[in-house]
């Protein structure tokens, strides 16, 4: 049955749908668990069990042609070092290098610095009666944190963040032309930093990437310059964008649920679980794409080899089959695992860092602003095909 015949239309580029996709995602889960969009010719799965299985079965649901729908459809060449766009063996080798750095222990060690970044951005707004969860915190603290980890000078971090944001932004509600995106050109913006670090090693991720050794079919080697550039570009983008959206959703959801916000003030030990519930309820990166390498059957229908398949992890995270009353936000919810960070071999390497930043940001906001309401007249949604959230979210504080 086609999307027209079913009476359901889902389009990841439609701004109106993106404003609140959950009613459509709920209908997809219940009425059309395997959905086909004729306009862009993609399939979509929305139930937790289906999405989780596909995230694990990388041989059938490949990331090697990109994990963004427009990348798969354009057939663009993926540059080396883009681990989220790789399958094993390349993925395993490259991930092994980064996994030495992004350990929970190493990420937790930077907590004092993250708190310092939060204080630096929040303290000027004490007594003003308002601040912006995105522009004054979400766009600042993650940028400072990943910039510090990579070794990018403070004065250049904002410029890099703005360029990344511009590259993600959708100008209209249609699939962008991915063939016009030049990943190598975007990565080349880090060339000066890489060349400097090659001559002046330091205690940062850039230096570790330059010096890391690993083994492939050619023997023991180091990353090429092109691979290092793409690693740094990927880390800079991932380290900024998704955590920014997480912080924005935290502000919005706790404005919507003041009773739960007040409870967090009384019981700060609940903050880590509250962040997990924000991630489940409003996943910052709610749609993942895969290339189907063989004919597969889902819900008694064939998805042909060569198809593009969207895995709606944002929809899956509200599936009542996995989470009772999944459409309800509850900071006390017991969550064994959700899919906000993916699952399987591509589970987000930066999950520990994102959790740390989300937790610290909420801690520091609650210490200074126990009450806030969103200024809806001036709130603006961000429009991208890869993440979902706010471009600015101003709040009025008590």
XYZ file of N, CA and C in Angstrom, residues 13-191:
537
model
N 11.522 16.361 5.411
C 11.926 17.718 5.037
C 10.795 18.733 5.180
N 9.599 18.274 5.513
C 8.431 19.142 5.623
C 8.479 19.884 6.955
N 8.555 21.224 6.897
C 8.696 22.014 8.118
C 7.486 21.874 9.037
N 6.299 21.780 8.457
C 5.092 21.661 9.287
C 5.087 20.335 10.040
N 5.462 19.243 9.366
C 5.544 17.949 10.031
C 6.625 17.976 11.099
N 7.763 18.574 10.768
C 8.890 18.609 11.695
C 8.562 19.372 12.976
N 7.639 20.312 12.897
C 7.279 21.071 14.093
C 6.741 20.163 15.192
N 6.002 19.122 14.802
C 5.526 18.119 15.763
C 5.270 16.828 14.996
N 6.300 15.997 14.818
C 6.130 14.772 14.028
C 5.452 13.640 14.786
N 5.245 13.795 16.093
C 4.814 12.657 16.907
C 3.429 12.121 16.570
N 2.442 12.944 16.235
C 1.162 12.357 15.821
C 1.288 11.466 14.588
N 2.095 11.905 13.613
C 2.288 11.079 12.414
C 3.109 9.842 12.761
N 4.153 10.014 13.575
C 4.962 8.858 13.964
C 4.130 7.835 14.729
N 3.213 8.309 15.557
C 2.339 7.389 16.296
C 1.463 6.588 15.325
N 0.916 7.271 14.314
C 0.108 6.569 13.309
C 0.952 5.576 12.509
N 2.183 5.959 12.195
C 3.055 5.023 11.481
C 3.293 3.765 12.311
N 3.583 3.943 13.601
C 3.837 2.776 14.451
C 2.646 1.826 14.473
N 1.439 2.400 14.546
C 0.253 1.569 14.717
C -0.351 1.100 13.396
N -0.340 1.963 12.374
C -1.046 1.652 11.138
C -0.139 1.265 9.977
N 1.063 1.787 9.963
C 1.941 1.560 8.811
C 3.380 1.368 9.319
N 3.638 0.256 10.056
C 4.971 0.053 10.644
C 6.082 -0.027 9.615
N 5.752 -0.436 8.385
C 6.676 -0.235 7.261
C 5.996 0.754 6.324
N 6.603 1.893 6.170
C 6.015 2.988 5.388
C 6.858 3.226 4.143
N 6.192 3.565 3.033
C 6.911 3.933 1.814
C 6.488 5.324 1.367
N 7.464 6.211 1.187
C 7.228 7.554 0.676
C 7.542 7.549 -0.814
N 6.529 7.850 -1.630
C 6.697 7.799 -3.085
C 7.460 9.002 -3.622
N 7.280 10.160 -2.993
C 7.917 11.372 -3.515
C 9.438 11.235 -3.517
N 9.992 10.755 -2.417
C 11.448 10.630 -2.310
C 11.922 9.183 -2.403
N 10.984 8.262 -2.538
C 11.279 6.842 -2.678
C 12.164 6.328 -1.545
N 11.627 6.378 -0.348
C 12.307 5.753 0.787
C 11.291 4.964 1.600
N 11.787 4.004 2.357
C 10.987 3.254 3.314
C 11.315 3.766 4.714
N 10.423 3.486 5.676
C 10.668 3.927 7.054
C 10.098 2.913 8.033
N 10.860 2.684 9.105
C 10.431 1.845 10.224
C 10.354 2.706 11.477
N 9.353 2.447 12.318
C 9.102 3.340 13.456
C 8.915 2.636 14.785
N 8.819 1.307 14.799
C 8.658 0.587 16.059
C 10.022 0.285 16.667
N 10.078 0.283 17.987
C 11.349 0.121 18.693
C 12.061 -1.162 18.275
N 11.366 -2.266 18.276
C 11.992 -3.553 17.967
C 12.589 -3.555 16.562
N 11.861 -2.991 15.595
C 12.353 -2.948 14.218
C 13.586 -2.066 14.091
N 13.498 -0.878 14.662
C 14.611 0.076 14.540
C 15.853 -0.476 15.228
N 15.694 -1.013 16.426
C 16.828 -1.559 17.163
C 17.506 -2.680 16.368
N 16.720 -3.569 15.779
C 17.299 -4.690 15.027
C 18.079 -4.204 13.812
N 17.521 -3.227 13.110
C 18.201 -2.727 11.916
C 19.494 -1.992 12.268
N 19.511 -1.307 13.402
C 20.737 -0.628 13.831
C 21.849 -1.624 14.123
N 21.475 -2.834 14.531
C 22.460 -3.866 14.847
C 22.942 -4.582 13.589
N 22.033 -4.855 12.644
C 22.356 -5.678 11.477
C 22.975 -4.832 10.364
N 24.229 -4.468 10.551
C 24.898 -3.533 9.646
C 25.163 -4.121 8.256
N 25.257 -5.443 8.144
C 25.512 -6.028 6.826
C 24.335 -5.801 5.875
N 23.137 -5.832 6.406
C 21.938 -5.627 5.588
C 21.565 -4.156 5.499
N 21.760 -3.434 6.600
C 21.378 -2.022 6.664
C 22.665 -1.209 6.803
N 23.233 -0.872 5.666
C 24.595 -0.339 5.606
C 24.641 1.168 5.818
N 25.715 1.614 6.477
C 25.981 3.044 6.659
C 26.990 3.579 5.659
N 27.547 2.716 4.834
C 28.692 3.088 3.996
C 28.357 4.101 2.909
N 27.076 4.273 2.602
C 26.694 5.289 1.616
C 26.110 6.530 2.280
N 26.288 6.607 3.588
C 25.779 7.743 4.343
C 24.659 7.315 5.260
N 24.431 8.107 6.310
C 23.316 7.842 7.223
C 22.304 8.990 7.167
N 22.370 9.756 6.100
C 21.456 10.864 5.843
C 20.804 10.591 4.495
N 19.488 10.723 4.428
C 18.744 10.317 3.239
C 19.278 10.964 1.974
N 19.523 12.265 2.006
C 19.961 12.934 0.777
C 21.342 12.467 0.324
N 22.173 12.011 1.276
C 23.480 11.459 0.900
C 23.293 10.160 0.118
N 22.451 9.277 0.640
C 22.213 8.000 -0.031
C 21.625 8.222 -1.414
N 20.658 9.111 -1.518
C 19.987 9.353 -2.797
C 20.912 10.003 -3.821
N 21.854 10.801 -3.372
C 22.735 11.508 -4.315
C 23.863 10.622 -4.821
N 24.209 9.582 -4.034
C 25.325 8.736 -4.425
C 26.681 9.391 -4.281
N 26.788 10.434 -3.442
C 28.063 11.127 -3.297
C 29.098 10.209 -2.666
N 30.361 10.465 -2.969
C 31.447 9.670 -2.421
C 31.735 10.129 -0.991
N 31.777 9.167 -0.084
C 32.033 9.464 1.325
C 33.551 9.465 1.556
N 34.114 10.559 2.077
C 35.562 10.615 2.273
C 36.016 9.707 3.411
N 37.280 9.259 3.391
C 37.785 8.372 4.452
C 37.855 9.098 5.790
N 37.623 8.344 6.862
C 37.678 8.933 8.193
C 36.330 9.359 8.720
N 35.257 9.151 7.944
C 33.905 9.501 8.395
C 33.279 8.257 9.008
N 33.590 7.976 10.269
C 33.251 6.669 10.830
C 31.752 6.424 10.904
N 30.945 7.478 11.016
C 29.500 7.242 11.059
C 28.980 6.836 9.689
N 29.790 7.013 8.637
C 29.427 6.617 7.285
C 30.292 5.448 6.819
N 30.624 4.547 7.731
C 31.454 3.399 7.396
C 30.865 2.122 7.973
N 31.169 1.007 7.321
C 30.889 -0.323 7.854
C 32.232 -0.971 8.213
N 32.208 -2.054 9.004
C 33.460 -2.778 9.226
C 34.034 -3.269 7.885
N 35.329 -3.344 7.759
C 36.380 -3.260 8.756
C 36.846 -1.824 9.007
N 36.668 -0.942 8.028
C 37.156 0.431 8.192
C 36.576 1.073 9.445
N 35.291 0.853 9.658
C 34.644 1.438 10.823
C 35.318 0.984 12.115
N 35.578 -0.307 12.227
C 36.146 -0.844 13.463
C 37.534 -0.275 13.725
N 38.326 -0.144 12.671
C 39.673 0.397 12.840
C 39.616 1.846 13.301
N 38.798 2.642 12.623
C 38.726 4.059 12.953
C 38.062 4.281 14.307
N 37.041 3.504 14.594
C 36.374 3.655 15.896
C 37.318 3.277 17.033
N 38.153 2.281 16.786
C 39.097 1.868 17.809
C 40.027 2.993 18.221
N 40.396 3.836 17.258
C 41.268 4.977 17.568
C 40.539 5.958 18.480
N 39.310 6.310 18.124
C 38.569 7.294 18.902
C 38.121 6.751 20.257
N 37.872 5.449 20.329
C 37.388 4.891 21.590
C 38.432 4.993 22.699
N 39.701 5.154 22.325
C 40.741 5.339 23.339
C 40.591 6.700 24.031
N 39.945 7.623 23.335
C 39.839 8.990 23.825
C 38.502 9.230 24.516
N 37.418 8.757 23.895
C 36.080 9.057 24.403
C 35.622 7.994 25.393
N 36.379 7.802 26.445
C 35.961 6.887 27.506
C 35.183 7.677 28.558
N 34.234 7.019 29.242
C 33.509 7.729 30.306
C 34.452 8.338 31.341
N 35.532 7.626 31.672
C 36.461 8.150 32.681
C 37.106 9.451 32.217
N 37.553 9.481 30.964
C 38.199 10.690 30.450
C 37.200 11.835 30.318
N 35.983 11.511 29.918
C 34.977 12.560 29.776
C 34.589 13.128 31.141
N 34.423 12.268 32.135
C 34.059 12.759 33.466
C 35.168 13.612 34.088
N 36.405 13.372 33.655
C 37.525 14.149 34.198
C 37.461 15.615 33.802
N 36.712 15.926 32.736
C 36.639 17.328 32.297
C 35.432 18.052 32.902
N 34.696 17.389 33.800
C 33.498 18.015 34.363
C 33.761 19.382 34.978
N 34.827 19.586 35.754
C 35.052 20.932 36.311
C 35.165 22.001 35.236
N 35.793 21.674 34.117
C 35.922 22.654 33.040
C 34.569 22.938 32.390
N 33.755 21.907 32.236
C 32.417 22.094 31.665
C 31.581 22.990 32.572
N 31.682 22.794 33.877
C 30.951 23.656 34.816
C 31.442 25.099 34.715
N 32.727 25.246 34.525
C 33.270 26.601 34.366
C 32.692 27.270 33.128
N 32.594 26.521 32.025
C 32.011 27.082 30.805
C 30.555 27.483 31.042
N 29.790 26.643 31.764
C 28.393 26.973 32.066
C 28.301 28.249 32.901
N 29.125 28.345 33.929
C 29.108 29.529 34.789
C 29.436 30.778 33.986
N 30.412 30.667 33.089
C 30.826 31.821 32.286
C 29.679 32.327 31.409
N 28.845 31.405 30.910
C 27.760 31.818 30.020
C 26.496 32.217 30.776
N 26.255 31.633 31.960
C 25.007 31.888 32.682
C 25.083 33.065 33.645
N 26.208 33.251 34.304
C 26.299 34.279 35.344
C 25.945 35.691 34.862
N 26.317 36.090 33.640
C 25.946 37.441 33.201
C 24.441 37.682 33.116
N 23.632 36.599 33.143
C 22.183 36.751 32.997
C 21.445 36.733 34.335
N 22.183 36.561 35.428
C 21.556 36.632 36.749
C 20.984 38.031 36.981
N 19.736 38.060 37.406
C 19.105 39.345 37.698
C 18.529 40.068 36.502
N 18.708 39.518 35.281
C 18.184 40.190 34.084
C 16.745 39.785 33.779
N 16.291 38.677 34.359
C 14.921 38.228 34.136
C 14.737 37.365 32.913
N 15.837 37.059 32.203
C 15.687 36.219 31.017
C 17.051 35.732 30.537
N 17.043 34.632 29.797
C 18.210 34.175 29.041
C 17.717 33.212 27.977
N 18.605 32.802 27.074
C 18.234 31.938 25.960
C 18.941 30.597 26.137
N 18.154 29.529 26.211
C 18.736 28.202 26.415
C 19.684 27.796 25.283
N 19.466 28.329 24.095
C 20.345 27.989 22.979
C 21.473 29.010 22.859
N 21.145 30.240 22.593
C 22.177 31.231 22.280
C 23.092 31.531 23.464
N 22.550 31.455 24.670
C 23.349 31.797 25.847
C 23.946 30.592 26.550
N 23.550 29.380 26.158
C 24.084 28.191 26.826
C 24.336 27.061 25.826
N 23.287 26.595 25.162
C 23.414 25.432 24.289
C 24.362 25.612 23.126
N 24.469 26.827 22.607
C 25.392 27.081 21.505
C 26.775 27.464 21.992
N 26.920 27.699 23.276
C 28.193 28.169 23.826
C 28.978 27.052 24.526
N 28.382 26.427 25.529
C 29.133 25.453 26.322
C 29.626 24.259 25.501
N 28.791 23.599 24.668
C 29.322 22.489 23.871
C 30.435 22.927 22.926
N 30.302 24.127 22.349
C 31.339 24.648 21.459
C 32.659 24.791 22.204
N 32.612 25.364 23.411
C 33.832 25.536 24.213
C 34.418 24.186 24.605
N 33.548 23.227 24.918
C 34.025 21.923 25.375
C 34.720 21.163 24.257
N 34.079 21.024 23.100
C 34.701 20.263 22.016
C 35.901 21.023 21.461
N 35.832 22.357 21.475
C 36.990 23.145 21.048
C 38.182 22.909 21.945
N 37.936 22.846 23.257
C 39.007 22.566 24.208
C 39.589 21.179 23.969
N 38.711 20.180 23.768
C 39.186 18.811 23.577
C 40.001 18.666 22.297
N 39.566 19.361 21.244
C 40.275 19.261 19.965
C 41.549 20.094 19.950
N 41.562 21.160 20.727
C 42.711 22.053 20.710
C 42.546 23.214 19.763
N 41.285 23.640 19.537
C 40.996 24.788 18.669
C 41.019 26.054 19.521
N 41.747 27.080 19.112
C 41.831 28.315 19.913
C 40.451 28.916 20.183
N 40.286 29.502 21.370
C 39.005 30.092 21.773
C 38.475 31.066 20.731
N 39.355 31.893 20.174
C 38.904 32.943 19.269
C 38.361 32.396 17.947
N 38.641 31.121 17.632
C 38.178 30.535 16.368
C 36.965 29.636 16.543
N 36.604 29.303 17.784
C 35.554 28.307 18.003
C 34.189 28.757 17.490
N 33.848 30.011 17.720
C 32.535 30.509 17.287
C 32.412 30.501 15.774
N 33.467 30.874 15.087
C 33.448 30.881 13.620
C 33.212 29.480 13.074
N 33.875 28.495 13.671
C 33.717 27.109 13.229
C 32.303 26.618 13.514
N 31.776 26.922 14.702
C 30.414 26.508 15.027
C 29.408 27.102 14.058
N 29.545 28.382 13.731
C 28.600 29.036 12.823
C 28.666 28.424 11.431
N 29.853 28.039 10.982
C 29.984 27.423 9.662
C 29.316 26.054 9.646
N 29.457 25.299 10.732
C 28.807 23.998 10.830
C 27.290 24.166 10.813
N 26.776 25.118 11.590
C 25.330 25.373 11.622
C 24.803 25.737 10.244
N 25.536 26.560 9.534
C 25.103 26.995 8.204
C 25.050 25.818 7.242
N 25.995 24.899 7.380
C 26.024 23.738 6.497
C 24.869 22.779 6.737
N 24.285 22.792 7.942
C 23.188 21.893 8.270
C 21.819 22.483 7.936
N 21.730 23.800 7.826
C 20.431 24.478 7.754
C 19.701 24.187 6.442
N 18.400 23.886 6.543
C 17.537 23.745 5.379
C 16.883 25.082 5.075
N 16.921 25.479 3.814
C 16.328 26.752 3.419
C 14.874 26.603 2.994
N 14.486 25.399 2.578
C 13.096 25.173 2.178
C 12.732 23.740 2.517
N 11.441 23.450 2.515
C 10.974 22.144 2.956
C 11.045 21.083 1.885
N 12.226 20.845 1.342
C 12.428 19.820 0.336
C 13.812 19.227 0.501
N 14.031 18.058 -0.086
C 15.332 17.409 0.024
C 16.413 18.298 -0.576
N 17.471 18.597 0.181
C 18.565 19.405 -0.362
C 19.391 18.602 -1.360
N 20.102 19.292 -2.209
C 20.969 18.652 -3.195
C 22.301 18.329 -2.530
N 22.434 17.090 -2.068
C 23.647 16.708 -1.349
C 24.864 16.697 -2.247
N 24.671 16.569 -3.567
C 25.822 16.559 -4.471
C 26.551 17.894 -4.458
N 25.884 18.952 -3.964
C 26.527 20.265 -3.892
C 27.332 20.442 -2.614
N 27.180 19.488 -1.673
C 27.924 19.565 -0.433
C 29.328 19.014 -0.651
N 30.313 19.748 -0.268
C 31.700 19.339 -0.444
C 32.304 19.079 0.924
N 32.262 17.806 1.340
C 32.770 17.452 2.673
C 34.261 17.738 2.787
N 34.976 17.510 1.693
C 36.418 17.762 1.736
C 36.699 19.245 1.933
N 35.889 20.098 1.292
C 36.083 21.536 1.454
C 35.796 21.961 2.886
N 34.730 21.381 3.476
C 34.405 21.726 4.859
C 35.508 21.256 5.795
N 36.019 20.043 5.562
C 37.085 19.524 6.414
C 38.367 20.330 6.267
N 38.584 20.900 5.070
C 39.830 21.633 4.819
C 39.948 22.878 5.692
N 38.840 23.311 6.284
C 38.898 24.491 7.149
C 39.738 24.237 8.395
N 40.036 22.958 8.675
C 40.851 22.620 9.842
C 42.316 22.390 9.487
N 42.669 22.627 8.237
C 44.033 22.312 7.797
C 45.098 23.055 8.600
